[in-house]
Amino acid sequence: MPADGFADTVGVNVHVMYLDTAYQDHARTIGALRWLGVRHVRDQVRRPVPSNTAWWRAEQRKRFAALHRAGMRLTLIAGGPADDSLGSLTDRLGVIRGLRGVVAVEGPNEWDLNGGDDWAQNLPVMQRALYAATKRDRVLRGRRVQVVGPSLGREANYAVLGDLSGAMDLGNVHAYTGGRQPEEQELPGAFVLADGGLDVVRQTTGRRPLLVTETGYHDAFAQFGRQPPTGQGPAATYMVRTLLQHAALGVRRTFVYELLDQHADPAGLNQEANFGLFDHEFTPKPAATAVRNLLRLLRDRGDSPNGARLDVTLRGGDDTLRSLVLAKSGGAFVVALWRAVPVWDPWARTDLLVAPQTVTVELPRSFAVARAYRPVDGVTPVHVLTNTDRIDVPVGGGPVIVELSPTASAPTKTRGAPRPFVTALGPLPLPTGGAW
């Protein structure tokens, strides 16, 4: 796939109207998004505060508009009961109609968990109403706003819901693994896009392209029950592997849950306060830095070509090896390599050491420079070869990015350690010299 196309598969969840959380500081929220390098955000048309309805609606519009001006494209949850605390469907679509940058509207969120005993009867009605109203709206139709299906909280409920593919342009999945690796399903009740998981989803989405609208890892180590926590280092490794794995499976877009820890939770008692790529003071966690590094390595200064082909032969490794080939402009390519091996034990809550395996990347022709990177660790090459048609790469638990250039161009420059977000006066400047 085009390298720039991969960058378009990465998004992040935000809650810009959670005004009693870190999201209250919208300038720093935008600064964090721009620093991260993502182009897509997911949020919801929120409930007004009853005593401040007019102010609330105006503030919500202002914040969504600021996201668009910062270069973000919006996927907004708009589905729900016909007339509830979020306003009628007409009200919700009216808010969206007044916004720029909205690329998709989404059906009800995990309604099998939130909609009561009759959720399976009500959910198809709400989804079909959203689809019909969006397609009838001349403004939204003119902007080619797509309709995303509803998300479900439990895997078994796709069979209960049945086929709703006629009421969506894109299918919807929440893929939490509870501290497990993203490539396989091992935790009872968890859902990941492997080992038949896609077939389960297809019961509702048919052959529609898929979005993963939530996936992530939390570090609430004092919470008992619910999802097990994940150490910050392993979470960084798993997050990069998640994005690569989903792209390799053809997922249209993956939204990480979520941008910020919502509030301080020093005791680590509540997972909902600890899913952030950044903590509540806007300091990036290792997963944020790893995602940023991945996007910096895969960005393209020109137009990534569609239909470019590179026949790569991989030798060595075992059946845990995964790969993805990306095309860059100027005849360059990227080969991403990773292994479906656990680096974290969520029950013992300890790191797992993974012995590297040497993988030989054999190429159909010689490239002027081959550089290997480990995005979890940084954007400085860990191995460089010149005028070669093969490269030996040790692959352990963390992904390796092999960049192949037909010319002796300069490698990606390291821009130093990430800075914490310390100013509330406005978004941080973009990194100099970059595509973001």
GROMACS .gro file of C-alpha atoms in nm:
model
  436
    1MET     CA    1   0.000   0.000   0.000
    2PRO     CA    2   0.115   0.363  -0.036
    3ALA     CA    3   0.311   0.485   0.266
    4ASP     CA    4   0.098   0.797   0.279
    5GLY     CA    5  -0.206   0.571   0.268
    6PHE     CA    6  -0.081   0.397   0.581
    7ALA     CA    7  -0.054   0.732   0.758
    8ASP     CA    8  -0.421   0.785   0.674
    9THR     CA    9  -0.515   0.462   0.857
   10VAL     CA   10  -0.414   0.603   1.197
   11GLY     CA   11  -0.651   0.804   1.415
   12VAL     CA   12  -0.712   0.873   1.785
   13ASN     CA   13  -1.013   0.917   2.011
   14VAL     CA   14  -1.069   1.249   2.188
   15HIS     CA   15  -1.339   1.392   2.417
   16VAL     CA   16  -1.318   1.765   2.355
   17MET     CA   17  -1.630   1.841   2.562
   18TYR     CA   18  -1.520   1.654   2.872
   19LEU     CA   19  -1.461   1.989   3.039
   20ASP     CA   20  -1.385   1.844   3.381
   21THR     CA   21  -1.087   1.648   3.240
   22ALA     CA   22  -0.754   1.727   3.073
   23TYR     CA   23  -0.945   1.783   2.746
   24GLN     CA   24  -1.065   2.113   2.891
   25ASP     CA   25  -0.737   2.264   2.766
   26HIS     CA   26  -0.820   2.255   2.398
   27ALA     CA   27  -0.509   2.438   2.281
   28ARG     CA   28  -0.283   2.178   2.438
   29THR     CA   29  -0.506   1.899   2.308
   30ILE     CA   30  -0.452   2.027   1.955
   31GLY     CA   31  -0.081   2.063   2.025
   32ALA     CA   32  -0.066   1.698   2.134
   33LEU     CA   33  -0.249   1.584   1.820
   34ARG     CA   34  -0.019   1.778   1.591
   35TRP     CA   35   0.291   1.657   1.774
   36LEU     CA   36   0.166   1.300   1.743
   37GLY     CA   37   0.120   1.339   1.367
   38VAL     CA   38  -0.230   1.192   1.325
   39ARG     CA   39  -0.484   1.323   1.076
   40HIS     CA   40  -0.806   1.168   1.206
   41VAL     CA   41  -0.993   1.203   1.535
   42ARG     CA   42  -1.309   1.039   1.668
   43ASP     CA   43  -1.550   1.202   1.912
   44GLN     CA   44  -1.923   1.233   1.979
   45VAL     CA   45  -2.180   1.506   1.944
   46ARG     CA   46  -2.214   1.566   2.316
   47ARG     CA   47  -2.503   1.633   2.552
   48PRO     CA   48  -2.550   2.002   2.641
   49VAL     CA   49  -2.536   2.107   3.004
   50PRO     CA   50  -2.904   2.197   3.066
   51SER     CA   51  -2.841   2.535   3.228
   52ASN     CA   52  -2.586   2.639   2.964
   53THR     CA   53  -2.729   2.484   2.648
   54ALA     CA   54  -2.657   2.775   2.411
   55TRP     CA   55  -2.302   2.824   2.543
   56TRP     CA   56  -2.238   2.449   2.529
   57ARG     CA   57  -2.347   2.413   2.169
   58ALA     CA   58  -2.140   2.713   2.064
   59GLU     CA   59  -1.833   2.582   2.248
   60GLN     CA   60  -1.874   2.239   2.093
   61ARG     CA   61  -1.889   2.388   1.743
   62LYS     CA   62  -1.586   2.605   1.817
   63ARG     CA   63  -1.377   2.312   1.938
   64PHE     CA   64  -1.466   2.087   1.646
   65ALA     CA   65  -1.393   2.373   1.405
   66ALA     CA   66  -1.052   2.426   1.568
   67LEU     CA   67  -0.970   2.058   1.514
   68HIS     CA   68  -1.049   2.097   1.146
   69ARG     CA   69  -0.833   2.411   1.117
   70ALA     CA   70  -0.548   2.214   1.276
   71GLY     CA   71  -0.571   1.964   0.988
   72MET     CA   72  -0.784   1.696   1.155
   73ARG     CA   73  -1.064   1.505   0.987
   74LEU     CA   74  -1.354   1.413   1.211
   75THR     CA   75  -1.550   1.094   1.264
   76LEU     CA   76  -1.841   1.179   1.496
   77ILE     CA   77  -2.077   0.945   1.678
   78ALA     CA   78  -2.426   1.064   1.588
   79GLY     CA   79  -2.642   0.755   1.629
   80GLY     CA   80  -2.871   0.707   1.925
   81PRO     CA   81  -3.235   0.717   2.029
   82ALA     CA   82  -3.454   0.939   1.815
   83ASP     CA   83  -3.506   1.187   2.100
   84ASP     CA   84  -3.285   1.170   2.408
   85SER     CA   85  -3.044   1.377   2.614
   86LEU     CA   86  -2.820   1.422   2.311
   87GLY     CA   87  -3.106   1.583   2.121
   88SER     CA   88  -3.295   1.435   1.830
   89LEU     CA   89  -3.119   1.278   1.534
   90THR     CA   90  -3.214   1.588   1.336
   91ASP     CA   91  -3.043   1.806   1.600
   92ARG     CA   92  -2.727   1.598   1.597
   93LEU     CA   93  -2.699   1.597   1.219
   94GLY     CA   94  -2.769   1.971   1.221
   95VAL     CA   95  -2.461   2.026   1.437
   96ILE     CA   96  -2.254   1.812   1.201
   97ARG     CA   97  -2.391   1.988   0.893
   98GLY     CA   98  -2.248   2.314   1.028
   99LEU     CA   99  -1.896   2.170   1.061
  100ARG     CA  100  -1.616   2.133   0.811
  101GLY     CA  101  -1.387   1.834   0.808
  102VAL     CA  102  -1.641   1.567   0.904
  103VAL     CA  103  -1.571   1.256   0.695
  104ALA     CA  104  -1.799   1.010   0.872
  105VAL     CA  105  -2.090   0.981   1.114
  106GLU     CA  106  -2.115   0.676   1.335
  107GLY     CA  107  -2.395   0.467   1.479
  108PRO     CA  108  -2.461   0.405   1.849
  109ASN     CA  109  -2.160   0.322   2.064
  110GLU     CA  110  -2.157  -0.024   2.229
  111TRP     CA  111  -2.536  -0.026   2.247
  112ASP     CA  112  -2.536  -0.392   2.351
  113LEU     CA  113  -2.382  -0.272   2.680
  114ASN     CA  114  -2.567   0.059   2.709
  115GLY     CA  115  -2.909   0.004   2.552
  116GLY     CA  116  -3.089  -0.219   2.800
  117ASP     CA  117  -3.253  -0.555   2.747
  118ASP     CA  118  -3.416  -0.457   2.417
  119TRP     CA  119  -3.095  -0.325   2.257
  120ALA     CA  120  -3.106  -0.580   1.973
  121GLN     CA  121  -3.452  -0.462   1.867
  122ASN     CA  122  -3.377  -0.088   1.894
  123LEU     CA  123  -3.025  -0.078   1.747
  124PRO     CA  124  -3.120  -0.169   1.386
  125VAL     CA  125  -3.395   0.096   1.392
  126MET     CA  126  -3.151   0.367   1.508
  127GLN     CA  127  -2.881   0.266   1.259
  128ARG     CA  128  -3.120   0.263   0.964
  129ALA     CA  129  -3.256   0.602   1.068
  130LEU     CA  130  -2.903   0.747   1.080
  131TYR     CA  131  -2.815   0.603   0.740
  132ALA     CA  132  -3.135   0.725   0.575
  133ALA     CA  133  -3.115   1.075   0.726
  134THR     CA  134  -2.748   1.117   0.628
  135LYS     CA  135  -2.808   1.005   0.271
  136ARG     CA  136  -3.112   1.233   0.238
  137ASP     CA  137  -2.921   1.538   0.363
  138ARG     CA  138  -2.803   1.733   0.058
  139VAL     CA  139  -2.511   1.898   0.242
  140LEU     CA  140  -2.376   1.577   0.395
  141ARG     CA  141  -2.428   1.387   0.072
  142GLY     CA  142  -2.243   1.659  -0.119
  143ARG     CA  143  -1.950   1.631   0.120
  144ARG     CA  144  -1.952   1.251   0.080
  145VAL     CA  145  -1.990   1.195   0.451
  146GLN     CA  146  -1.989   0.820   0.509
  147VAL     CA  147  -2.197   0.629   0.760
  148VAL     CA  148  -2.018   0.397   1.003
  149GLY     CA  149  -2.205   0.106   1.157
  150PRO     CA  150  -2.261   0.064   1.530
  151SER     CA  151  -1.991  -0.071   1.761
  152LEU     CA  152  -2.056  -0.363   1.994
  153GLY     CA  153  -1.901  -0.438   2.331
  154ARG     CA  154  -1.921  -0.817   2.312
  155GLU     CA  155  -1.810  -1.038   2.026
  156ALA     CA  156  -2.102  -1.279   2.057
  157ASN     CA  157  -2.351  -0.999   1.992
  158TYR     CA  158  -2.262  -0.967   1.623
  159ALA     CA  159  -2.456  -1.289   1.569
  160VAL     CA  160  -2.743  -1.155   1.781
  161LEU     CA  161  -2.757  -0.829   1.582
  162GLY     CA  162  -2.737  -0.993   1.241
  163ASP     CA  163  -2.684  -0.831   0.901
  164LEU     CA  164  -2.697  -0.450   0.900
  165SER     CA  165  -2.468  -0.399   0.601
  166GLY     CA  166  -2.740  -0.217   0.409
  167ALA     CA  167  -2.739   0.062   0.668
  168MET     CA  168  -2.367   0.143   0.665
  169ASP     CA  169  -2.084   0.237   0.434
  170LEU     CA  170  -1.817   0.115   0.680
  171GLY     CA  171  -1.821  -0.156   0.943
  172ASN     CA  172  -1.717  -0.092   1.303
  173VAL     CA  173  -1.511  -0.292   1.553
  174HIS     CA  174  -1.379  -0.231   1.905
  175ALA     CA  175  -1.065  -0.442   1.941
  176TYR     CA  176  -0.938  -0.451   2.298
  177THR     CA  177  -0.707  -0.737   2.394
  178GLY     CA  178  -0.675  -0.680   2.769
  179GLY     CA  179  -0.296  -0.661   2.781
  180ARG     CA  180  -0.248  -0.938   2.528
  181GLN     CA  181  -0.070  -0.907   2.196
  182PRO     CA  182  -0.277  -0.769   1.907
  183GLU     CA  183  -0.222  -1.054   1.661
  184GLU     CA  184  -0.412  -1.332   1.834
  185GLN     CA  185  -0.702  -1.391   2.067
  186GLU     CA  186  -0.605  -1.547   2.397
  187LEU     CA  187  -0.812  -1.365   2.658
  188PRO     CA  188  -1.166  -1.504   2.704
  189GLY     CA  189  -1.416  -1.241   2.598
  190ALA     CA  190  -1.159  -1.021   2.425
  191PHE     CA  191  -1.190  -0.944   2.058
  192VAL     CA  192  -0.910  -0.901   1.807
  193LEU     CA  193  -0.894  -0.912   1.431
  194ALA     CA  194  -0.740  -1.254   1.395
  195ASP     CA  195  -0.821  -1.624   1.423
  196GLY     CA  196  -1.166  -1.593   1.267
  197GLY     CA  197  -1.247  -1.255   1.420
  198LEU     CA  198  -1.315  -1.100   1.082
  199ASP     CA  199  -1.573  -1.370   1.007
  200VAL     CA  200  -1.752  -1.283   1.330
  201VAL     CA  201  -1.774  -0.915   1.236
  202ARG     CA  202  -1.894  -0.995   0.884
  203GLN     CA  203  -2.217  -1.130   1.030
  204THR     CA  204  -2.318  -0.765   1.080
  205THR     CA  205  -2.104  -0.569   0.833
  206GLY     CA  206  -2.111  -0.800   0.532
  207ARG     CA  207  -1.827  -0.705   0.297
  208ARG     CA  208  -1.816  -0.339   0.399
  209PRO     CA  209  -1.467  -0.196   0.467
  210LEU     CA  210  -1.387  -0.190   0.839
  211LEU     CA  211  -1.292   0.075   1.090
  212VAL     CA  212  -1.150  -0.014   1.431
  213THR     CA  213  -1.292   0.280   1.623
  214GLU     CA  214  -1.139   0.182   1.959
  215THR     CA  215  -0.831  -0.011   2.063
  216GLY     CA  216  -0.575   0.054   2.332
  217TYR     CA  217  -0.403  -0.035   2.657
  218HIS     CA  218  -0.435   0.113   3.006
  219ASP     CA  219  -0.189   0.132   3.296
  220ALA     CA  220  -0.424   0.132   3.598
  221PHE     CA  221  -0.227  -0.124   3.797
  222ALA     CA  222  -0.440  -0.107   4.111
  223GLN     CA  223  -0.765  -0.186   3.930
  224PHE     CA  224  -0.900  -0.535   3.981
  225GLY     CA  225  -1.142  -0.689   3.736
  226ARG     CA  226  -1.222  -0.551   3.391
  227GLN     CA  227  -0.925  -0.530   3.150
  228PRO     CA  228  -0.581  -0.619   3.288
  229PRO     CA  229  -0.323  -0.336   3.279
  230THR     CA  230  -0.020  -0.320   3.051
  231GLY     CA  231   0.326  -0.183   3.125
  232GLN     CA  232   0.407   0.133   2.934
  233GLY     CA  233   0.698  -0.019   2.742
  234PRO     CA  234   0.503  -0.325   2.623
  235ALA     CA  235   0.205  -0.100   2.542
  236ALA     CA  236   0.428   0.102   2.309
  237THR     CA  237   0.538  -0.216   2.130
  238TYR     CA  238   0.185  -0.350   2.105
  239MET     CA  239   0.043  -0.019   1.982
  240VAL     CA  240   0.283  -0.001   1.686
  241ARG     CA  241   0.218  -0.366   1.609
  242THR     CA  242  -0.158  -0.305   1.629
  243LEU     CA  243  -0.144  -0.030   1.367
  244LEU     CA  244   0.071  -0.241   1.135
  245GLN     CA  245  -0.140  -0.555   1.188
  246HIS     CA  246  -0.468  -0.377   1.116
  247ALA     CA  247  -0.330  -0.211   0.803
  248ALA     CA  248  -0.203  -0.548   0.679
  249LEU     CA  249  -0.554  -0.691   0.731
  250GLY     CA  250  -0.704  -0.412   0.520
  251VAL     CA  251  -0.867  -0.216   0.803
  252ARG     CA  252  -0.954   0.127   0.664
  253ARG     CA  253  -0.866   0.316   0.983
  254THR     CA  254  -0.771   0.239   1.345
  255PHE     CA  255  -0.855   0.490   1.619
  256VAL     CA  256  -0.640   0.453   1.930
  257TYR     CA  257  -0.830   0.491   2.255
  258GLU     CA  258  -0.744   0.755   2.362
  259LEU     CA  259  -0.532   1.072   2.336
  260LEU     CA  260  -0.518   1.176   2.704
  261ASP     CA  261  -0.551   1.029   3.050
  262GLN     CA  262  -0.866   1.208   3.153
  263HIS     CA  263  -0.763   1.303   3.507
  264ALA     CA  264  -0.511   1.228   3.776
  265ASP     CA  265  -0.532   0.877   3.920
  266PRO     CA  266  -0.205   0.831   4.109
  267ALA     CA  267  -0.329   0.513   4.274
  268GLY     CA  268  -0.411   0.357   3.935
  269LEU     CA  269  -0.759   0.246   4.039
  270ASN     CA  270  -0.962   0.324   3.726
  271GLN     CA  271  -0.882   0.206   3.374
  272GLU     CA  272  -1.103   0.477   3.221
  273ALA     CA  273  -0.860   0.741   3.352
  274ASN     CA  274  -0.550   0.567   3.219
  275PHE     CA  275  -0.594   0.475   2.852
  276GLY     CA  276  -0.419   0.789   2.726
  277LEU     CA  277  -0.123   0.810   2.493
  278PHE     CA  278  -0.040   1.117   2.706
  279ASP     CA  279  -0.090   1.154   3.079
  280HIS     CA  280  -0.333   1.412   3.215
  281GLU     CA  281  -0.052   1.672   3.225
  282PHE     CA  282   0.014   1.622   2.852
  283THR     CA  283   0.342   1.436   2.893
  284PRO     CA  284   0.373   1.172   2.618
  285LYS     CA  285   0.392   0.811   2.731
  286PRO     CA  286   0.618   0.567   2.543
  287ALA     CA  287   0.324   0.460   2.324
  288ALA     CA  288   0.274   0.820   2.205
  289THR     CA  289   0.640   0.852   2.116
  290ALA     CA  290   0.639   0.516   1.937
  291VAL     CA  291   0.333   0.610   1.727
  292ARG     CA  292   0.490   0.945   1.645
  293ASN     CA  293   0.815   0.774   1.543
  294LEU     CA  294   0.627   0.529   1.321
  295LEU     CA  295   0.443   0.808   1.140
  296ARG     CA  296   0.761   1.013   1.101
  297LEU     CA  297   0.940   0.715   0.946
  298LEU     CA  298   0.657   0.636   0.706
  299ARG     CA  299   0.564   0.989   0.601
  300ASP     CA  300   0.627   1.079   0.240
  301ARG     CA  301   0.741   1.415   0.105
  302GLY     CA  302   0.580   1.344  -0.232
  303ASP     CA  303   0.278   1.149  -0.352
  304SER     CA  304   0.305   0.785  -0.252
  305PRO     CA  305   0.243   0.579  -0.567
  306ASN     CA  306  -0.058   0.354  -0.605
  307GLY     CA  307   0.008   0.018  -0.765
  308ALA     CA  308   0.385   0.013  -0.706
  309ARG     CA  309   0.515  -0.338  -0.653
  310LEU     CA  310   0.817  -0.489  -0.479
  311ASP     CA  311   0.854  -0.865  -0.470
  312VAL     CA  312   1.025  -0.929  -0.137
  313THR     CA  313   1.141  -1.271  -0.020
  314LEU     CA  314   1.177  -1.325   0.356
  315ARG     CA  315   1.400  -1.604   0.484
  316GLY     CA  316   1.446  -1.705   0.845
  317GLY     CA  317   1.216  -1.647   1.136
  318ASP     CA  318   0.917  -1.869   1.211
  319ASP     CA  319   0.541  -1.865   1.174
  320THR     CA  320   0.514  -1.567   1.409
  321LEU     CA  321   0.669  -1.338   1.145
  322ARG     CA  322   0.445  -1.068   0.994
  323SER     CA  323   0.526  -0.815   0.722
  324LEU     CA  324   0.385  -0.518   0.533
  325VAL     CA  325   0.536  -0.350   0.225
  326LEU     CA  326   0.472   0.022   0.167
  327ALA     CA  327   0.558   0.229  -0.139
  328LYS     CA  328   0.709   0.577  -0.116
  329SER     CA  329   0.765   0.837  -0.384
  330GLY     CA  330   1.086   0.840  -0.586
  331GLY     CA  331   1.104   0.461  -0.611
  332ALA     CA  332   1.159   0.407  -0.237
  333PHE     CA  333   0.993   0.131  -0.035
  334VAL     CA  334   0.946   0.036   0.327
  335VAL     CA  335   0.932  -0.321   0.457
  336ALA     CA  336   0.781  -0.343   0.806
  337LEU     CA  337   0.864  -0.662   0.999
  338TRP     CA  338   0.726  -0.776   1.333
  339ARG     CA  339   0.652  -1.097   1.519
  340ALA     CA  340   0.332  -1.211   1.686
  341VAL     CA  341   0.499  -1.289   2.017
  342PRO     CA  342   0.397  -1.165   2.363
  343VAL     CA  343   0.621  -0.911   2.536
  344TRP     CA  344   0.400  -0.875   2.844
  345ASP     CA  345   0.232  -1.117   3.086
  346PRO     CA  346  -0.090  -0.942   3.196
  347TRP     CA  347  -0.150  -1.190   3.479
  348ALA     CA  348   0.198  -1.184   3.633
  349ARG     CA  349   0.230  -0.819   3.521
  350THR     CA  350   0.586  -0.861   3.404
  351ASP     CA  351   0.780  -0.803   3.082
  352LEU     CA  352   0.858  -1.108   2.871
  353LEU     CA  353   1.198  -1.130   2.705
  354VAL     CA  354   1.193  -1.228   2.339
  355ALA     CA  355   1.506  -1.365   2.173
  356PRO     CA  356   1.550  -1.205   1.830
  357GLN     CA  357   1.543  -1.410   1.513
  358THR     CA  358   1.745  -1.306   1.209
  359VAL     CA  359   1.527  -1.244   0.906
  360THR     CA  360   1.690  -1.202   0.565
  361VAL     CA  361   1.509  -0.960   0.336
  362GLU     CA  362   1.592  -1.054  -0.024
  363LEU     CA  363   1.510  -0.789  -0.285
  364PRO     CA  364   1.451  -0.822  -0.660
  365ARG     CA  365   1.712  -0.555  -0.735
  366SER     CA  366   1.984  -0.358  -0.564
  367PHE     CA  367   1.901  -0.043  -0.366
  368ALA     CA  368   2.149   0.237  -0.302
  369VAL     CA  369   2.075   0.243   0.072
  370ALA     CA  370   1.890   0.015   0.312
  371ARG     CA  371   1.828   0.149   0.661
  372ALA     CA  372   1.670  -0.036   0.951
  373TYR     CA  373   1.482   0.145   1.231
  374ARG     CA  374   1.311   0.043   1.553
  375PRO     CA  375   1.026   0.293   1.599
  376VAL     CA  376   0.965   0.196   1.960
  377ASP     CA  377   1.320   0.316   2.036
  378GLY     CA  378   1.364   0.614   1.803
  379VAL     CA  379   1.409   0.737   1.447
  380THR     CA  380   1.786   0.691   1.417
  381PRO     CA  381   1.891   0.400   1.191
  382VAL     CA  382   2.018   0.097   1.382
  383HIS     CA  383   2.165  -0.061   1.068
  384VAL     CA  384   2.267   0.082   0.729
  385LEU     CA  385   2.380  -0.096   0.412
  386THR     CA  386   2.470   0.052   0.074
  387ASN     CA  387   2.428  -0.091  -0.276
  388THR     CA  388   2.262  -0.409  -0.157
  389ASP     CA  389   1.987  -0.646  -0.262
  390ARG     CA  390   1.956  -0.811   0.079
  391ILE     CA  391   1.961  -0.713   0.444
  392ASP     CA  392   1.975  -0.928   0.758
  393VAL     CA  393   1.745  -0.795   1.031
  394PRO     CA  394   1.720  -0.922   1.391
  395VAL     CA  395   1.349  -0.917   1.480
  396GLY     CA  396   1.245  -0.960   1.842
  397GLY     CA  397   0.923  -0.844   2.004
  398GLY     CA  398   0.935  -0.491   1.861
  399PRO     CA  399   0.871  -0.397   1.496
  400VAL     CA  400   1.154  -0.316   1.257
  401ILE     CA  401   1.113  -0.071   0.969
  402VAL     CA  402   1.346  -0.128   0.670
  403GLU     CA  403   1.362   0.171   0.435
  404LEU     CA  404   1.491   0.104   0.086
  405SER     CA  405   1.609   0.400  -0.120
  406PRO     CA  406   1.719   0.395  -0.486
  407THR     CA  407   1.942   0.697  -0.417
  408ALA     CA  408   2.183   0.784  -0.137
  409SER     CA  409   1.943   1.030   0.024
  410ALA     CA  410   1.990   1.151   0.379
  411PRO     CA  411   1.823   0.942   0.652
  412THR     CA  412   1.541   1.071   0.865
  413LYS     CA  413   1.688   1.316   1.116
  414THR     CA  414   1.645   1.272   1.487
  415ARG     CA  415   1.480   1.576   1.642
  416GLY     CA  416   1.567   1.507   2.002
  417ALA     CA  417   1.362   1.378   2.293
  418PRO     CA  418   0.992   1.462   2.301
  419ARG     CA  419   0.906   1.770   2.503
  420PRO     CA  420   0.630   1.771   2.764
  421PHE     CA  421   0.339   2.001   2.697
  422VAL     CA  422   0.390   2.285   2.942
  423THR     CA  423   0.210   2.580   2.785
  424ALA     CA  424  -0.160   2.651   2.785
  425LEU     CA  425  -0.122   2.959   2.565
  426GLY     CA  426  -0.160   2.777   2.235
  427PRO     CA  427  -0.063   2.463   2.049
  428LEU     CA  428   0.304   2.377   2.029
  429PRO     CA  429   0.472   2.456   1.696
  430LEU     CA  430   0.500   2.180   1.443
  431PRO     CA  431   0.836   2.003   1.420
  432THR     CA  432   1.048   2.197   1.173
  433GLY     CA  433   1.118   2.049   0.834
  434GLY     CA  434   0.849   1.781   0.856
  435ALA     CA  435   0.540   1.695   0.660
  436TRP     CA  436   0.310   1.746   0.956
   0.00000   0.00000   0.00000
